[in-house]
PDB file of C-alpha atoms in Angstrom:
ATOM      1  CA  MET A   9       0.000   0.000   0.000  1.00 80.00           C
ATOM      2  CA  THR A  10       1.133   3.566  -0.644  1.00 84.00           C
ATOM      3  CA  ALA A  11       1.797   6.011   2.187  1.00 81.00           C
ATOM      4  CA  LEU A  12      -1.325   7.942   1.184  1.00 84.00           C
ATOM      5  CA  SER A  13      -3.568   4.876   1.287  1.00 93.00           C
ATOM      6  CA  LEU A  14      -2.164   3.941   4.695  1.00 95.00           C
ATOM      7  CA  ALA A  15      -2.850   7.478   5.915  1.00 96.00           C
ATOM      8  CA  GLN A  16      -6.408   7.286   4.566  1.00 96.00           C
ATOM      9  CA  ARG A  17      -6.947   3.993   6.383  1.00 96.00           C
ATOM     10  CA  LEU A  18      -5.579   5.475   9.600  1.00 97.00           C
ATOM     11  CA  ALA A  19      -7.685   8.635   9.197  1.00 97.00           C
ATOM     12  CA  GLY A  20     -10.828   6.538   8.779  1.00 97.00           C
ATOM     13  CA  HIS A  21     -10.014   4.652  11.980  1.00 97.00           C
ATOM     14  CA  VAL A  22      -9.557   7.954  13.833  1.00 97.00           C
ATOM     15  CA  GLN A  23     -12.947   9.225  12.670  1.00 96.00           C
ATOM     16  CA  GLN A  24     -14.656   5.959  13.561  1.00 96.00           C
ATOM     17  CA  LEU A  25     -13.297   5.822  17.116  1.00 95.00           C
ATOM     18  CA  LEU A  26     -12.585   9.446  18.048  1.00 96.00           C
ATOM     19  CA  GLY A  27     -14.931  11.446  15.844  1.00 95.00           C
ATOM     20  CA  ASP A  28     -14.037  14.790  14.316  1.00 91.00           C
ATOM     21  CA  GLY A  29     -12.403  16.439  17.314  1.00 86.00           C
ATOM     22  CA  PRO A  30     -11.383  19.089  18.024  1.00 90.00           C
ATOM     23  CA  PHE A  31      -8.117  17.680  19.347  1.00 92.00           C
ATOM     24  CA  PRO A  32      -6.227  20.449  21.163  1.00 89.00           C
ATOM     25  CA  GLN A  33      -2.454  20.377  21.195  1.00 85.00           C
ATOM     26  CA  PRO A  34      -1.005  19.474  24.610  1.00 82.00           C
ATOM     27  CA  GLY A  35       0.589  22.443  26.313  1.00 84.00           C
ATOM     28  CA  GLY A  36       3.653  20.782  27.792  1.00 91.00           C
ATOM     29  CA  TRP A  37       5.573  22.625  30.511  1.00 96.00           C
ATOM     30  CA  THR A  38       7.249  26.011  30.964  1.00 96.00           C
ATOM     31  CA  HIS A  39       9.354  24.704  33.885  1.00 98.00           C
ATOM     32  CA  MET A  40      12.463  23.255  32.241  1.00 98.00           C
ATOM     33  CA  GLY A  41      13.109  20.876  35.117  1.00 98.00           C
ATOM     34  CA  ALA A  42       9.684  19.373  34.432  1.00 98.00           C
ATOM     35  CA  VAL A  43      10.388  19.208  30.684  1.00 98.00           C
ATOM     36  CA  ILE A  44      13.645  17.325  31.214  1.00 98.00           C
ATOM     37  CA  CYS A  45      12.219  14.984  33.849  1.00 98.00           C
ATOM     38  CA  ASP A  46       9.109  14.263  31.784  1.00 97.00           C
ATOM     39  CA  ALA A  47      11.319  13.307  28.829  1.00 97.00           C
ATOM     40  CA  SER A  48      13.659  11.241  30.999  1.00 97.00           C
ATOM     41  CA  PHE A  49      11.181   9.367  33.199  1.00 96.00           C
ATOM     42  CA  HIS A  50       8.139   8.800  30.968  1.00 92.00           C
ATOM     43  CA  ALA A  51       9.126   5.532  29.268  1.00 87.00           C
ATOM     44  CA  ARG A  52       7.287   2.438  30.564  1.00 85.00           C
ATOM     45  CA  CYS A  53       5.547   4.515  33.207  1.00 85.00           C
ATOM     46  CA  ASN A  54       1.870   5.120  34.005  1.00 88.00           C
ATOM     47  CA  TYR A  55       1.909   8.805  33.164  1.00 89.00           C
ATOM     48  CA  GLU A  56      -1.287  10.052  34.797  1.00 89.00           C
ATOM     49  CA  ALA A  57      -1.024   7.972  37.978  1.00 91.00           C
ATOM     50  CA  THR A  58       2.726   7.952  38.530  1.00 93.00           C
ATOM     51  CA  LEU A  59       4.662  10.586  36.624  1.00 95.00           C
ATOM     52  CA  ARG A  60       2.414  13.622  36.275  1.00 95.00           C
ATOM     53  CA  PRO A  61       1.886  14.039  40.061  1.00 96.00           C
ATOM     54  CA  ARG A  62       5.654  13.880  40.583  1.00 97.00           C
ATOM     55  CA  LEU A  63       6.262  16.519  37.914  1.00 97.00           C
ATOM     56  CA  LEU A  64       3.728  18.826  39.516  1.00 97.00           C
ATOM     57  CA  ARG A  65       5.390  18.262  42.908  1.00 97.00           C
ATOM     58  CA  LEU A  66       8.831  18.958  41.446  1.00 97.00           C
ATOM     59  CA  GLN A  67       7.647  22.338  40.185  1.00 97.00           C
ATOM     60  CA  THR A  68       6.347  23.165  43.658  1.00 97.00           C
ATOM     61  CA  ASP A  69       9.449  21.909  45.468  1.00 97.00           C
ATOM     62  CA  TRP A  70      11.956  23.390  42.982  1.00 97.00           C
ATOM     63  CA  PRO A  71      10.216  26.611  41.873  1.00 97.00           C
ATOM     64  CA  ASP A  72      13.522  28.168  40.846  1.00 96.00           C
ATOM     65  CA  ALA A  73      14.413  25.354  38.411  1.00 97.00           C
ATOM     66  CA  THR A  74      12.508  26.951  35.541  1.00 98.00           C
ATOM     67  CA  THR A  75      15.570  27.230  33.274  1.00 98.00           C
ATOM     68  CA  VAL A  76      18.096  24.597  32.270  1.00 98.00           C
ATOM     69  CA  ARG A  77      20.905  26.351  34.141  1.00 98.00           C
ATOM     70  CA  SER A  78      18.915  26.712  37.352  1.00 98.00           C
ATOM     71  CA  PHE A  79      17.819  23.082  37.121  1.00 98.00           C
ATOM     72  CA  GLN A  80      21.446  22.090  36.564  1.00 98.00           C
ATOM     73  CA  GLY A  81      22.341  23.997  39.719  1.00 98.00           C
ATOM     74  CA  ARG A  82      19.777  22.031  41.706  1.00 97.00           C
ATOM     75  CA  LEU A  83      21.093  18.755  40.312  1.00 98.00           C
ATOM     76  CA  ALA A  84      24.594  19.657  41.492  1.00 97.00           C
ATOM     77  CA  THR A  85      23.508  19.816  45.126  1.00 96.00           C
ATOM     78  CA  GLU A  86      20.390  17.636  45.435  1.00 97.00           C
ATOM     79  CA  ASP A  87      19.354  14.073  44.614  1.00 97.00           C
ATOM     80  CA  LEU A  88      16.900  13.985  41.701  1.00 97.00           C
ATOM     81  CA  ALA A  89      15.742  10.475  42.607  1.00 97.00           C
ATOM     82  CA  VAL A  90      14.637  11.811  45.993  1.00 97.00           C
ATOM     83  CA  ALA A  91      13.053  14.944  44.507  1.00 97.00           C
ATOM     84  CA  MET A  92      11.110  12.857  41.965  1.00 96.00           C
ATOM     85  CA  HIS A  93      10.347  10.015  44.415  1.00 94.00           C
ATOM     86  CA  PHE A  94      11.525   7.779  41.588  1.00 92.00           C
ATOM     87  CA  ASN A  95      14.435   5.443  42.284  1.00 89.00           C
ATOM     88  CA  ASN A  96      15.660   4.573  38.794  1.00 93.00           C
ATOM     89  CA  SER A  97      19.343   5.276  38.284  1.00 95.00           C
ATOM     90  CA  GLN A  98      19.205   5.135  34.471  1.00 96.00           C
ATOM     91  CA  LYS A  99      16.336   7.617  34.223  1.00 97.00           C
ATOM     92  CA  VAL A 100      18.122   9.943  36.641  1.00 97.00           C
ATOM     93  CA  ALA A 101      21.311   9.629  34.563  1.00 98.00           C
ATOM     94  CA  THR A 102      19.349  10.455  31.392  1.00 98.00           C
ATOM     95  CA  ALA A 103      17.959  13.621  33.023  1.00 98.00           C
ATOM     96  CA  HIS A 104      21.467  14.702  34.048  1.00 98.00           C
ATOM     97  CA  ALA A 105      22.842  14.019  30.557  1.00 98.00           C
ATOM     98  CA  ILE A 106      20.052  15.927  28.776  1.00 98.00           C
ATOM     99  CA  THR A 107      20.530  18.843  31.164  1.00 98.00           C
ATOM    100  CA  ASP A 108      24.285  18.961  30.571  1.00 98.00           C
ATOM    101  CA  LEU A 109      23.872  18.697  26.785  1.00 98.00           C
ATOM    102  CA  LEU A 110      21.347  21.539  26.646  1.00 98.00           C
ATOM    103  CA  ALA A 111      23.395  23.742  28.975  1.00 98.00           C
ATOM    104  CA  THR A 112      26.540  23.137  26.915  1.00 98.00           C
ATOM    105  CA  ASN A 113      24.651  24.226  23.793  1.00 98.00           C
ATOM    106  CA  GLY A 114      23.289  27.398  25.388  1.00 98.00           C
ATOM    107  CA  VAL A 115      19.710  26.133  25.593  1.00 98.00           C
ATOM    108  CA  ASP A 116      18.171  27.607  28.732  1.00 98.00           C
ATOM    109  CA  THR A 117      14.428  28.214  28.267  1.00 98.00           C
ATOM    110  CA  ARG A 118      11.392  26.619  26.651  1.00 97.00           C
ATOM    111  CA  ILE A 119      11.691  29.116  23.792  1.00 97.00           C
ATOM    112  CA  ASP A 120      15.376  28.250  23.350  1.00 98.00           C
ATOM    113  CA  LEU A 121      14.656  24.526  23.154  1.00 98.00           C
ATOM    114  CA  HIS A 122      11.718  25.033  20.789  1.00 97.00           C
ATOM    115  CA  ALA A 123      14.015  26.840  18.338  1.00 98.00           C
ATOM    116  CA  TRP A 124      17.030  24.552  18.914  1.00 98.00           C
ATOM    117  CA  LEU A 125      14.998  21.532  17.802  1.00 98.00           C
ATOM    118  CA  ASP A 126      14.540  23.123  14.357  1.00 96.00           C
ATOM    119  CA  HIS A 127      17.989  21.832  13.428  1.00 97.00           C
ATOM    120  CA  GLN A 128      18.536  18.189  12.556  1.00 97.00           C
ATOM    121  CA  ALA A 129      22.073  18.242  13.982  1.00 98.00           C
ATOM    122  CA  ASN A 130      20.695  19.239  17.379  1.00 98.00           C
ATOM    123  CA  ARG A 131      18.074  16.492  17.279  1.00 97.00           C
ATOM    124  CA  ALA A 132      20.877  14.063  16.431  1.00 98.00           C
ATOM    125  CA  ALA A 133      22.879  15.355  19.397  1.00 98.00           C
ATOM    126  CA  LEU A 134      19.998  14.504  21.725  1.00 98.00           C
ATOM    127  CA  ARG A 135      20.004  10.979  20.287  1.00 97.00           C
ATOM    128  CA  THR A 136      23.543  10.492  21.626  1.00 97.00           C
ATOM    129  CA  VAL A 137      22.172  10.520  25.185  1.00 98.00           C
ATOM    130  CA  LYS A 138      21.594   7.019  26.528  1.00 95.00           C
ATOM    131  CA  GLY A 139      17.854   6.458  26.846  1.00 93.00           C
ATOM    132  CA  VAL A 140      16.903   9.004  24.174  1.00 97.00           C
ATOM    133  CA  GLY A 141      15.541   7.597  20.905  1.00 96.00           C
ATOM    134  CA  PRO A 142      13.644   9.225  18.037  1.00 96.00           C
ATOM    135  CA  LYS A 143      10.343   9.075  19.914  1.00 96.00           C
ATOM    136  CA  THR A 144      11.800  10.910  22.915  1.00 97.00           C
ATOM    137  CA  VAL A 145      13.195  13.652  20.672  1.00 97.00           C
ATOM    138  CA  ASP A 146       9.756  14.191  19.137  1.00 97.00           C
ATOM    139  CA  TYR A 147       8.172  13.985  22.596  1.00 96.00           C
ATOM    140  CA  ILE A 148      10.505  16.680  23.930  1.00 97.00           C
ATOM    141  CA  GLY A 149       9.353  18.879  21.070  1.00 96.00           C
ATOM    142  CA  ASN A 150       5.741  18.492  22.146  1.00 95.00           C
ATOM    143  CA  LEU A 151       6.701  19.307  25.749  1.00 96.00           C
ATOM    144  CA  VAL A 152       7.895  22.748  24.609  1.00 97.00           C
ATOM    145  CA  GLY A 153       4.982  23.542  22.320  1.00 93.00           C
ATOM    146  CA  ARG A 154       6.022  22.069  18.991  1.00 93.00           C
ATOM    147  CA  SER A 155       3.429  20.045  17.069  1.00 90.00           C
ATOM    148  CA  GLN A 156       4.948  16.630  16.455  1.00 92.00           C
ATOM    149  CA  VAL A 157       3.932  12.982  16.403  1.00 96.00           C
ATOM    150  CA  ALA A 158       5.877  10.926  18.943  1.00 95.00           C
ATOM    151  CA  VAL A 159       5.145   7.323  18.014  1.00 96.00           C
ATOM    152  CA  ASP A 160       4.983   5.163  21.143  1.00 94.00           C
ATOM    153  CA  VAL A 161       3.476   1.748  21.891  1.00 93.00           C
ATOM    154  CA  HIS A 162      -0.027   3.248  22.067  1.00 93.00           C
ATOM    155  CA  LEU A 163       0.221   4.854  18.626  1.00 96.00           C
ATOM    156  CA  ARG A 164       1.681   1.659  17.186  1.00 96.00           C
ATOM    157  CA  ALA A 165      -1.197  -0.347  18.650  1.00 95.00           C
ATOM    158  CA  PHE A 166      -3.760   2.126  17.272  1.00 96.00           C
ATOM    159  CA  ALA A 167      -2.166   1.899  13.822  1.00 97.00           C
ATOM    160  CA  ALA A 168      -2.178  -1.903  13.980  1.00 96.00           C
ATOM    161  CA  ASP A 169      -5.886  -1.837  14.897  1.00 95.00           C
ATOM    162  CA  ALA A 170      -6.442   0.343  11.815  1.00 96.00           C
ATOM    163  CA  GLY A 171      -4.785  -2.236   9.587  1.00 95.00           C
ATOM    164  CA  VAL A 172      -1.569  -0.278   9.125  1.00 95.00           C
ATOM    165  CA  PRO A 173       1.259  -2.834   9.200  1.00 84.00           C
ATOM    166  CA  GLY A 174       4.447  -2.567  11.184  1.00 84.00           C
ATOM    167  CA  LEU A 175       6.547   0.296   9.832  1.00 95.00           C
ATOM    168  CA  ARG A 176       9.825   1.871  10.843  1.00 96.00           C
ATOM    169  CA  TYR A 177       9.501   4.785  13.260  1.00 96.00           C
ATOM    170  CA  GLU A 178       9.976   7.502  10.635  1.00 95.00           C
ATOM    171  CA  GLN A 179       7.562   5.826   8.208  1.00 96.00           C
ATOM    172  CA  LEU A 180       4.773   5.471  10.768  1.00 97.00           C
ATOM    173  CA  ARG A 181       5.289   9.040  11.972  1.00 97.00           C
ATOM    174  CA  ALA A 182       4.900  10.223   8.375  1.00 97.00           C
ATOM    175  CA  VAL A 183       1.664   8.227   7.983  1.00 97.00           C
ATOM    176  CA  TYR A 184       0.285   9.829  11.149  1.00 97.00           C
ATOM    177  CA  GLU A 185       1.291  13.277   9.925  1.00 97.00           C
ATOM    178  CA  GLU A 186      -0.439  12.689   6.590  1.00 97.00           C
ATOM    179  CA  ALA A 187      -3.559  11.409   8.384  1.00 97.00           C
ATOM    180  CA  ALA A 188      -3.599  14.611  10.454  1.00 96.00           C
ATOM    181  CA  VAL A 189      -3.443  16.668   7.251  1.00 96.00           C
ATOM    182  CA  LEU A 190      -6.263  14.658   5.688  1.00 96.00           C
ATOM    183  CA  LEU A 191      -8.417  15.208   8.775  1.00 95.00           C
ATOM    184  CA  GLY A 192      -7.451  18.859   9.214  1.00 95.00           C
ATOM    185  CA  HIS A 193      -6.006  18.327  12.691  1.00 94.00           C
ATOM    186  CA  ASP A 194      -2.892  19.583  14.423  1.00 93.00           C
ATOM    187  CA  HIS A 195      -0.197  16.869  14.384  1.00 94.00           C
ATOM    188  CA  GLY A 196       0.437  17.039  18.111  1.00 93.00           C
ATOM    189  CA  GLY A 197      -3.251  17.330  18.916  1.00 94.00           C
ATOM    190  CA  LEU A 198      -4.104  14.192  16.961  1.00 96.00           C
ATOM    191  CA  GLU A 199      -1.217  12.299  18.526  1.00 95.00           C
ATOM    192  CA  HIS A 200      -2.288  13.316  22.031  1.00 94.00           C
ATOM    193  CA  ALA A 201      -5.933  12.363  21.422  1.00 95.00           C
ATOM    194  CA  ILE A 202      -4.918   8.902  20.226  1.00 96.00           C
ATOM    195  CA  TRP A 203      -2.496   8.488  23.126  1.00 93.00           C
ATOM    196  CA  ARG A 204      -5.225   9.380  25.627  1.00 91.00           C
ATOM    197  CA  TYR A 205      -7.650   6.975  23.964  1.00 93.00           C
ATOM    198  CA  LYS A 206      -5.255   4.018  23.936  1.00 91.00           C
ATOM    199  CA  SER A 207      -3.718   4.670  27.342  1.00 84.00           C
ATOM    200  CA  GLY A 208      -7.110   4.960  29.040  1.00 78.00           C
ATOM    201  CA  ALA A 209      -6.441   8.558  30.055  1.00 64.00           C
ATOM    202  CA  ALA A 210      -9.387   9.885  28.027  1.00 54.00           C
TER     203      ALA A 210
END
């Protein structure tokens, strides 16, 4: 099947199960500590029950960590695993590595990161961090207000239900983007609506 026919099949499945929307784009975070921790801790985690409450608490407990540099300062003196109530050494290490990479590249605010992700070389740099794959890079974009499709297990399952066969990450993302165009929806809004539907958060 062509990419267009796959997108049409996926779009029909969206309309059948989710209707015509509207599907608002998720807002993400303005607190850069929350952005980095969301990106680092979200994999294989019940987001609504486990991670989101911890991110909200982090913003209350570390109100000064709104920029990358101020978050980096907190990490230098405090234990992120304790602050996040999340004892996973690899996820903590990923958060530290993302923070250091962004700080080294002069990325300090949500606006900075939004613009920095325009460049493929910068997206590739994020991929060098252990624990960061193509989905996490796209997910980080959505956390700072970009409109992207981050293909996770829920979006793969939804596509499979629609009769769209297993595709490489970039191919399936492109099919989702084309389906969003066909339906007249924001890329990130459509992705988030499908994620909520499949994850049971809707």
